CSV table of N, CA and C in Angstrom, one decimal:
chain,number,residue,atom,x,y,z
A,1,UNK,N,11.9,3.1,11.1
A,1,UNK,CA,10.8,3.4,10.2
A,1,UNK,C,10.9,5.0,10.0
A,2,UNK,N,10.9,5.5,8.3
A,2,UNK,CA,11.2,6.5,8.4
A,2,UNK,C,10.0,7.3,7.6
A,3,UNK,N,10.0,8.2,6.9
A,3,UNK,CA,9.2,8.4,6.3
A,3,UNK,C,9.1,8.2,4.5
A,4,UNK,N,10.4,8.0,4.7
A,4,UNK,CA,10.6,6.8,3.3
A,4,UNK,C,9.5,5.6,3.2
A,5,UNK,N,9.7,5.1,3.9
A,5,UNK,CA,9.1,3.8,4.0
A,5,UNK,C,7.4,4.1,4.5
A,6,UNK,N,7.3,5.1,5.1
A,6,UNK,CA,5.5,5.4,5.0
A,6,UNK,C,5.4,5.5,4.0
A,7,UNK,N,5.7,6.5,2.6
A,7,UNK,CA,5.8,6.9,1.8
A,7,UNK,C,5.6,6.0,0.7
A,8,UNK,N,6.1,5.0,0.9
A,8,UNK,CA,6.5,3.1,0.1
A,8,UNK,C,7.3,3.1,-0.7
A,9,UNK,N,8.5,3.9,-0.2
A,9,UNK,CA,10.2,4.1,-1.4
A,9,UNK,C,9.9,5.1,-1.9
A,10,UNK,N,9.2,5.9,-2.3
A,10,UNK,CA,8.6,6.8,-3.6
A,10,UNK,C,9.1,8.5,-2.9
A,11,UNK,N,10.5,8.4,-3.7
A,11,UNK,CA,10.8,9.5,-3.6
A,11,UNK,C,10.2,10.8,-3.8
A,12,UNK,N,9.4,10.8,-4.9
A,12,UNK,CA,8.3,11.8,-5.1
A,12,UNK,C,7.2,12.0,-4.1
A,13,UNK,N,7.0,11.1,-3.1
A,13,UNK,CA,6.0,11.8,-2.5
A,13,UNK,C,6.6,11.9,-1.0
A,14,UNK,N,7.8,11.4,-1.2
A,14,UNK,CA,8.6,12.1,0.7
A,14,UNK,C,9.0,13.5,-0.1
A,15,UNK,N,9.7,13.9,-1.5
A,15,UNK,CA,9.4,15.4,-1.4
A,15,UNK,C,8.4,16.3,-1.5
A,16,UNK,N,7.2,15.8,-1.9
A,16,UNK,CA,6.1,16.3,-1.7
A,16,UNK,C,5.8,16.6,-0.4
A,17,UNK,N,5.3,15.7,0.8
A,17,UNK,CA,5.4,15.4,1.7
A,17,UNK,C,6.1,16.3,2.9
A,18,UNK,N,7.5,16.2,2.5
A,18,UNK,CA,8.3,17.3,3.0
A,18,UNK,C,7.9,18.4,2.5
A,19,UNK,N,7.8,18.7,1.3
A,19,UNK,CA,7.8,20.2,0.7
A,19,UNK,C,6.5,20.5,1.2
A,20,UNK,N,5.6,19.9,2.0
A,20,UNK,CA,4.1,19.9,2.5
A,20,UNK,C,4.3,20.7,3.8
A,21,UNK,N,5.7,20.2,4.5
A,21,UNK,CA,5.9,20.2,5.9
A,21,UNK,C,5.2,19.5,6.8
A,22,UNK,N,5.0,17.9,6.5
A,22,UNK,CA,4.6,16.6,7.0
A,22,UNK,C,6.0,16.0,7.5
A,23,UNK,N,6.1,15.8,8.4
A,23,UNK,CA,6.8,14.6,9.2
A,23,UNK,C,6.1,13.5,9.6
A,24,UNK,N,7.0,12.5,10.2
A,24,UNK,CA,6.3,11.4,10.7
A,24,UNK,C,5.3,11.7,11.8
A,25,UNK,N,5.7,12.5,12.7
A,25,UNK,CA,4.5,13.1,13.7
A,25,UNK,C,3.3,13.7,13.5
A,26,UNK,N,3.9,14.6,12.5
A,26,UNK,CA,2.3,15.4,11.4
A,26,UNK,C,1.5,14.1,10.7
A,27,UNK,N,2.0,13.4,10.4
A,27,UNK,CA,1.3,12.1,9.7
A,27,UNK,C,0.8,11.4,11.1
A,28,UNK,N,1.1,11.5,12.0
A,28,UNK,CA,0.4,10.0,13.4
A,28,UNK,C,-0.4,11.1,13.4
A,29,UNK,N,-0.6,12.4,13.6
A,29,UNK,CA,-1.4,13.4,14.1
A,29,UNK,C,-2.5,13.3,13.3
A,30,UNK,N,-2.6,13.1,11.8
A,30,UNK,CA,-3.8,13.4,11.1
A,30,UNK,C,-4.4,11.5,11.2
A,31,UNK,N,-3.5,10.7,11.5
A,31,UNK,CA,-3.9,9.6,11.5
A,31,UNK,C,-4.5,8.9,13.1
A,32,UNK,N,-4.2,9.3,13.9
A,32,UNK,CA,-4.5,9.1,15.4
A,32,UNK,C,-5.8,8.8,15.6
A,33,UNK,N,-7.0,9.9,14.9
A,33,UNK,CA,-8.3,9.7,15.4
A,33,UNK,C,-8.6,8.4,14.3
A,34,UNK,N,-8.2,8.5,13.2
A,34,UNK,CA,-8.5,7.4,12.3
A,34,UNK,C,-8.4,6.0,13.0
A,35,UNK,N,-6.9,5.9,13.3
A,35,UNK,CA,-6.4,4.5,14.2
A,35,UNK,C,-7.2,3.9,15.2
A,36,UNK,N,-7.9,5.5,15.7
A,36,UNK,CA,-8.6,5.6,17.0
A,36,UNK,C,-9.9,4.3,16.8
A,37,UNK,N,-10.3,4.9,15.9
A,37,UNK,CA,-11.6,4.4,14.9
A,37,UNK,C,-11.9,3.0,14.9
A,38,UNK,N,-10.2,3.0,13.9
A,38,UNK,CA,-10.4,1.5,13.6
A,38,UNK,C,-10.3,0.7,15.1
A,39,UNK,N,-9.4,1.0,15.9
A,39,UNK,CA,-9.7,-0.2,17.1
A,39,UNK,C,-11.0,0.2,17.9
A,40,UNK,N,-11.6,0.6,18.1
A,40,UNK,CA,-13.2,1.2,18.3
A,40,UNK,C,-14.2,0.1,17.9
A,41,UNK,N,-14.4,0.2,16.6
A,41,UNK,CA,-14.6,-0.8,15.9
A,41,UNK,C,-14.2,-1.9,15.9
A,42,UNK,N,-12.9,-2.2,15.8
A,42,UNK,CA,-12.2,-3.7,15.4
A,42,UNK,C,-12.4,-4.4,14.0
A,43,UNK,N,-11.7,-3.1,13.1
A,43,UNK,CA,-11.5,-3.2,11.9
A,43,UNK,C,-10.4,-3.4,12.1
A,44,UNK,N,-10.2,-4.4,10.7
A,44,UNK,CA,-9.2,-4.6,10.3
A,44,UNK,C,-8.6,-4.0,9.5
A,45,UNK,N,-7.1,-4.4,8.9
A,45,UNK,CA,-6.8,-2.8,8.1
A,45,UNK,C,-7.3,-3.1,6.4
A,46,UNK,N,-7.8,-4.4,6.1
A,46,UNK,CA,-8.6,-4.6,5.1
A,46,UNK,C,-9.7,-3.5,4.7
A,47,UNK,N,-10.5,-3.6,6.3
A,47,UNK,CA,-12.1,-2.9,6.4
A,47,UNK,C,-11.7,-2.0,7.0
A,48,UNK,N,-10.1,-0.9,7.1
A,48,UNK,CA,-10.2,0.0,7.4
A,48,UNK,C,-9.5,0.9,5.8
A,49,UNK,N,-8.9,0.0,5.4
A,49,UNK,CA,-8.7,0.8,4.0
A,49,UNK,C,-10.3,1.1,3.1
A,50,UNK,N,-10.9,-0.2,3.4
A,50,UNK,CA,-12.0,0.2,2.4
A,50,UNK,C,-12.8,1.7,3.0
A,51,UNK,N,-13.1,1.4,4.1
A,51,UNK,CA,-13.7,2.7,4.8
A,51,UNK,C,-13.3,4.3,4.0
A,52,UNK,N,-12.0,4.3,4.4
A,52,UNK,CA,-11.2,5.2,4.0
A,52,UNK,C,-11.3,5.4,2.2
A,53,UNK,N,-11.4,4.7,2.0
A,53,UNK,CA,-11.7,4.9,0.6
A,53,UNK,C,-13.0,5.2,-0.1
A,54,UNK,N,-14.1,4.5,0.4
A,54,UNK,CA,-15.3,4.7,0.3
A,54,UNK,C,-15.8,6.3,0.9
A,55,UNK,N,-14.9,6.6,2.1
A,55,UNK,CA,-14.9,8.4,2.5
A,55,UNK,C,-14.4,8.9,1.4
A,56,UNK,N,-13.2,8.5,1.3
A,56,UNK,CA,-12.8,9.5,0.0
A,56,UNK,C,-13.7,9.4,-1.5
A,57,UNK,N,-14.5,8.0,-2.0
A,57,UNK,CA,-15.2,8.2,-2.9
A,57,UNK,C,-16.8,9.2,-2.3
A,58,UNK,N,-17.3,9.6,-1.4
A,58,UNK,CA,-18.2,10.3,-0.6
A,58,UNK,C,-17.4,11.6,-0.9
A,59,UNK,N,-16.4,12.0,-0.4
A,59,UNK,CA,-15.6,13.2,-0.1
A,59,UNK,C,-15.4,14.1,-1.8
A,60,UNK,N,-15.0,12.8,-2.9
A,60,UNK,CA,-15.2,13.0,-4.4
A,60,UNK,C,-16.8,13.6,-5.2
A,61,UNK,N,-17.9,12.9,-4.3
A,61,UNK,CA,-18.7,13.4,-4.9
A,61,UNK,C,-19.4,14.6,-4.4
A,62,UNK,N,-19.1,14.9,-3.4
A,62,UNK,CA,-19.3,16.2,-2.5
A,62,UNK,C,-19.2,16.9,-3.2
A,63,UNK,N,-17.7,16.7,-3.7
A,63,UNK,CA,-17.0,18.3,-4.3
A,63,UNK,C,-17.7,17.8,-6.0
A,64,UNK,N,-18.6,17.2,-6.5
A,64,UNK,CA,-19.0,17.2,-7.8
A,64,UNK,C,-18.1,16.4,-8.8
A,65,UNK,N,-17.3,15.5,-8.3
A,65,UNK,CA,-16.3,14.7,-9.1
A,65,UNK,C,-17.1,13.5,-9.7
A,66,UNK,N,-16.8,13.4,-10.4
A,66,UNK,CA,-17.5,11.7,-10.6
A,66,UNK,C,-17.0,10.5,-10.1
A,67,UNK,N,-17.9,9.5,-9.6
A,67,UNK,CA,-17.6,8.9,-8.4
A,67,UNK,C,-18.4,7.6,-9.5
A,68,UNK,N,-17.4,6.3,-9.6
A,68,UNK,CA,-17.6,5.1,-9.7
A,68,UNK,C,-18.3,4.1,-8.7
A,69,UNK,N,-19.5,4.1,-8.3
A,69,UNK,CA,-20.1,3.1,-7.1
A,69,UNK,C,-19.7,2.1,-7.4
A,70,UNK,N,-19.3,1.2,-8.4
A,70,UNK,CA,-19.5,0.0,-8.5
A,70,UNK,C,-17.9,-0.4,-8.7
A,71,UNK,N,-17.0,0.5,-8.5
A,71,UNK,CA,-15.6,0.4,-8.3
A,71,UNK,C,-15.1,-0.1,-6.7
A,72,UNK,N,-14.2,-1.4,-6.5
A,72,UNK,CA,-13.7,-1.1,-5.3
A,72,UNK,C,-12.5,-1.0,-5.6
A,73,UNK,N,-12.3,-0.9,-3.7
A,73,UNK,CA,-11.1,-0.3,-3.6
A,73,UNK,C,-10.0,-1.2,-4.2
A,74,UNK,N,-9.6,-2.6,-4.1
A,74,UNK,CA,-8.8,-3.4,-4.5
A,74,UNK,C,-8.2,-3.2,-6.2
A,75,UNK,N,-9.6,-2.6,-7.1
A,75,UNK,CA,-10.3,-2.4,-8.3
A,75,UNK,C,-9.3,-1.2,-8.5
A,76,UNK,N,-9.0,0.0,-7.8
A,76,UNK,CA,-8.5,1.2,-8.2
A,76,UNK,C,-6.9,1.3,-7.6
A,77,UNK,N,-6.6,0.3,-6.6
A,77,UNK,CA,-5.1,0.7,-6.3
A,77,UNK,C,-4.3,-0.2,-6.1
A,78,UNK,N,-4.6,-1.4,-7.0
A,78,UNK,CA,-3.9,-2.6,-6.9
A,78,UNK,C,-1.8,-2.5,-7.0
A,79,UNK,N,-1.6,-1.8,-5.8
A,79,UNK,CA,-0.3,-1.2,-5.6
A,79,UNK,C,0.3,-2.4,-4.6
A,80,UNK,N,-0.3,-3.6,-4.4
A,80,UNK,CA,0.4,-4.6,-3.2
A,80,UNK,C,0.2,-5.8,-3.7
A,81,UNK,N,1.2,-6.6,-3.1
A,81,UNK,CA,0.4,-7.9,-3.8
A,81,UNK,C,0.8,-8.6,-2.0
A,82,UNK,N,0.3,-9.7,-1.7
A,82,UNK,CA,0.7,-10.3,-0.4
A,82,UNK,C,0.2,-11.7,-0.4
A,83,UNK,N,1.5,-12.4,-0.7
A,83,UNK,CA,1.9,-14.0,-0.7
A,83,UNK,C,2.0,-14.5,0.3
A,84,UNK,N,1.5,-16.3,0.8
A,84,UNK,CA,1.8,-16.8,1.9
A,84,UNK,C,1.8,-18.3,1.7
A,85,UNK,N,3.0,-18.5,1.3
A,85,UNK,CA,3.1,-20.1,0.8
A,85,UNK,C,2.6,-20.9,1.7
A,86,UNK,N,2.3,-21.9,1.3
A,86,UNK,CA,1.8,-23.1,2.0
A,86,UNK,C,2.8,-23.7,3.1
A,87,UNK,N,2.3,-24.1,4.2
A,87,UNK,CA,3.3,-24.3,5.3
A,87,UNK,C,4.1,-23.2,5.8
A,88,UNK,N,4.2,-21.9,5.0
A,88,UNK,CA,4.8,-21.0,6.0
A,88,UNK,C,3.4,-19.9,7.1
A,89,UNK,N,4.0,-19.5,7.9
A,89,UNK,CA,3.4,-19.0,8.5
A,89,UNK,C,3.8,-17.4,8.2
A,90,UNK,N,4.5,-17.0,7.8
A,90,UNK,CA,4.7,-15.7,7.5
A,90,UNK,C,4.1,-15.4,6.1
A,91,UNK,N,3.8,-14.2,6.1
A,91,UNK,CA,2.9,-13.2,5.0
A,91,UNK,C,4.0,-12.3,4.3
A,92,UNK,N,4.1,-12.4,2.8
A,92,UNK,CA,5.1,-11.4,2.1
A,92,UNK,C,4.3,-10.7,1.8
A,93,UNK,N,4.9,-9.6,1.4
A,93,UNK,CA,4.3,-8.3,0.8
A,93,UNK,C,5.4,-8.0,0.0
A,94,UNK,N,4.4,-7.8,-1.2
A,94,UNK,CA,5.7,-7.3,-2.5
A,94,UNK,C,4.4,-5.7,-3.0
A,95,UNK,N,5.0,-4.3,-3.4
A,95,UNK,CA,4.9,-3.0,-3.3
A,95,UNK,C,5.0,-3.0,-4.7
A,96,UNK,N,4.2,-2.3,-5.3
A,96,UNK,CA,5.2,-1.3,-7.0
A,96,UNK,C,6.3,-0.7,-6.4
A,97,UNK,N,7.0,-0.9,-7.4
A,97,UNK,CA,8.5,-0.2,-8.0
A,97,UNK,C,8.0,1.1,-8.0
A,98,UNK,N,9.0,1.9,-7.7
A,98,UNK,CA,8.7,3.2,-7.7
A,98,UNK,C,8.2,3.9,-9.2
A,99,UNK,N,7.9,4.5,-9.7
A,99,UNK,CA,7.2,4.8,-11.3
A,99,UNK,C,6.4,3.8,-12.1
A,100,UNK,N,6.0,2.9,-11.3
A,100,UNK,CA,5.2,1.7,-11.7
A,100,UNK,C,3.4,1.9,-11.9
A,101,UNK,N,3.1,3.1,-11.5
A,101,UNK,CA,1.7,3.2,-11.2
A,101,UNK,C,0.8,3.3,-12.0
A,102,UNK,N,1.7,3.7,-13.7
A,102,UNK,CA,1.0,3.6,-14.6
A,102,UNK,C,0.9,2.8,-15.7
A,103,UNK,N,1.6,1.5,-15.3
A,103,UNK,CA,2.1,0.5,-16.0
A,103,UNK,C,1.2,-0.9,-15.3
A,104,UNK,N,0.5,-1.3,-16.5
A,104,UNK,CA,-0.8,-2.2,-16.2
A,104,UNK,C,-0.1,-3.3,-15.2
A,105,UNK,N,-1.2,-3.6,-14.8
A,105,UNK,CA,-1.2,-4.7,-13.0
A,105,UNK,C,-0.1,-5.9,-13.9
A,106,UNK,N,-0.6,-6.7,-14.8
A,106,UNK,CA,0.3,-7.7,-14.9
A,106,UNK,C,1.8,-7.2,-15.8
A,107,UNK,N,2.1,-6.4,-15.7
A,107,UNK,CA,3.2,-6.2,-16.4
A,107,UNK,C,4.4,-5.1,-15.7
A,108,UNK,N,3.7,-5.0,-14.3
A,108,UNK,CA,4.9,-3.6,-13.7
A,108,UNK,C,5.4,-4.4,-12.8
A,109,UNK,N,6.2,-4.1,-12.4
A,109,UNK,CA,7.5,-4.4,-11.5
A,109,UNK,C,7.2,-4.0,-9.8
A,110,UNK,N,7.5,-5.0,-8.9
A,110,UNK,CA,7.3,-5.0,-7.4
A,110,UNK,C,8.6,-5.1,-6.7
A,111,UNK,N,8.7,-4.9,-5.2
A,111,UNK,CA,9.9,-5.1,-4.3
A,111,UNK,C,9.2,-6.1,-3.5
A,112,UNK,N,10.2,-6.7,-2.5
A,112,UNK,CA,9.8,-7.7,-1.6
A,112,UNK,C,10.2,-6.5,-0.5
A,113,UNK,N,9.0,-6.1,0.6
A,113,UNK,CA,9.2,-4.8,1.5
A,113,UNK,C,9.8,-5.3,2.5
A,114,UNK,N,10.6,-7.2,2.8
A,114,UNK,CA,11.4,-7.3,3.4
A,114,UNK,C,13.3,-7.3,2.6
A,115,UNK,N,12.9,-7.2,1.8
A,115,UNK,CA,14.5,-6.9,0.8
A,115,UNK,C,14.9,-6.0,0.6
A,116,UNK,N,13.5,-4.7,0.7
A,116,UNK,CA,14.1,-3.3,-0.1
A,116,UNK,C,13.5,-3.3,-1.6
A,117,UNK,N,14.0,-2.1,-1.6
A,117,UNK,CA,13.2,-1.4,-3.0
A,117,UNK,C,14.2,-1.8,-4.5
A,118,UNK,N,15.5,-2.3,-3.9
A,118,UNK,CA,16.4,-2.5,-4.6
A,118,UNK,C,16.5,-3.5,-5.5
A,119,UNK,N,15.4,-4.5,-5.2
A,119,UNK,CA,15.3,-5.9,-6.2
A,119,UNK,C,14.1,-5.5,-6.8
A,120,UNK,N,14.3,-5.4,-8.3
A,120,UNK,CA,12.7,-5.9,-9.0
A,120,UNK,C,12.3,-7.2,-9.6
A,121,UNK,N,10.7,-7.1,-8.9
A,121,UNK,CA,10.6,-8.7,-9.3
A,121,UNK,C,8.8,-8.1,-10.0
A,122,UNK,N,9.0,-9.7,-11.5
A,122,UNK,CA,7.2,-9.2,-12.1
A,122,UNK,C,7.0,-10.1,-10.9
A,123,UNK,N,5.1,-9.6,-11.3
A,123,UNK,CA,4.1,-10.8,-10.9
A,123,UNK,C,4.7,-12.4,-10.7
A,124,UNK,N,5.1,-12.6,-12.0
A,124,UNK,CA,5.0,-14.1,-12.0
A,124,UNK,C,6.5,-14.3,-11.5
A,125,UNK,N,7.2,-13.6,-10.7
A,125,UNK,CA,8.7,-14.4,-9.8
A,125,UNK,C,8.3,-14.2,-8.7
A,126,UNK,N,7.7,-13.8,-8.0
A,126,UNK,CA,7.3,-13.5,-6.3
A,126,UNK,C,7.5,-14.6,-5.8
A,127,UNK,N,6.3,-16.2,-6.3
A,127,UNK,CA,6.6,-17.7,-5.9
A,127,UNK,C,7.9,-18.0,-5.7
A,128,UNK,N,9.1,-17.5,-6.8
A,128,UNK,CA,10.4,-18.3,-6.6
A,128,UNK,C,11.4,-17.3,-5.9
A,129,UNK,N,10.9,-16.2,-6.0
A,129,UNK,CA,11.8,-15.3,-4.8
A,129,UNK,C,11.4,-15.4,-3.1
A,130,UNK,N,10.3,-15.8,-3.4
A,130,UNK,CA,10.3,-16.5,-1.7
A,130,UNK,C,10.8,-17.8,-1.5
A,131,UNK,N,10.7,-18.6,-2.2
A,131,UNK,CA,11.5,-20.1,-2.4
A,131,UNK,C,12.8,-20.0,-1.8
A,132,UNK,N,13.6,-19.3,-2.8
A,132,UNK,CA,15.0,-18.9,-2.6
A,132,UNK,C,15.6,-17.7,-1.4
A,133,UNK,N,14.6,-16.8,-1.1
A,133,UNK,CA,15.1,-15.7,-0.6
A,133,UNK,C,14.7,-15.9,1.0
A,134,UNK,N,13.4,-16.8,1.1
A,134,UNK,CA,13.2,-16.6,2.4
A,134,UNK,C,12.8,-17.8,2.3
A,135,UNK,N,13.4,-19.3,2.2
A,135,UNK,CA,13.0,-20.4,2.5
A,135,UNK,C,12.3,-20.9,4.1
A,136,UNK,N,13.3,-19.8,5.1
A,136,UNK,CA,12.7,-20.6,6.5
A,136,UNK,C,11.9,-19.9,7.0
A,137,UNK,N,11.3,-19.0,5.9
A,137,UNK,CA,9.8,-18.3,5.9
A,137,UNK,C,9.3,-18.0,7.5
């Protein structure tokens, strides 16, 4: 695991990131007390993303931004999708394609984040790319 793959392929923000002077340690560092949190609690990373988001929409209106209450978080970063066919016991996860973020939900392009960033698949192949690609699920 590298910082590619925190990043979720997106070249643009490991040079950000880097050009930040973030590593993977600088990143567990700012994330530690968070982690901390969530098992404290015994959130899940569902109810620990929402958290985090909900600070950041708190954090938005601080600084005088306009802040959507009635937005959630699923509502503003629909960046994952996560499949679990019937009878399998394993969970896919398919990611936007790297430049996909401004390209409406049913029409941008995803990876399988067990394949790589290298295959694109729409919405509607994910069912038959697990069919075919990971039958023994």
């Amino acid at each position: 695991m590298d910082l590619t793959f925190v990043a979720n392929y997106d070249s643009r923000a490991v040079t950000k990131l880097a050009g930040l002077g973030y590593d993977l340690d600088a990143l567990f560092l700012l994330c530690q007390e968070l982690l901390n949190l969530q098992s404290d609690l015994k959130l899940d990373n569902g109810d620990l993303r929402d958290l985090v988001f909900r600070m950041k929409n708190r954090y938005n209106y601080m600084n005088g931004d306009p802040v959507d209450l009635k937005l959630r978080c699923e509502d503003a970063s629909p960046s994952r999708i996560t499949f679990q066919p019937n009878g399998f016991k394993t969970i896919f996860y398919f990611t936007r394609c790297e430049g996909q973020n401004d390209v409406p939900y049913k029409e941008a392009s995803f990876f399988c984040e067990l394949c790589g960033p290298s295959g694109r698949l729409y919405k509607k192949e994910i069912k038959s790319h697990v069919a075919y690609a990971h039958k023994n699920g």
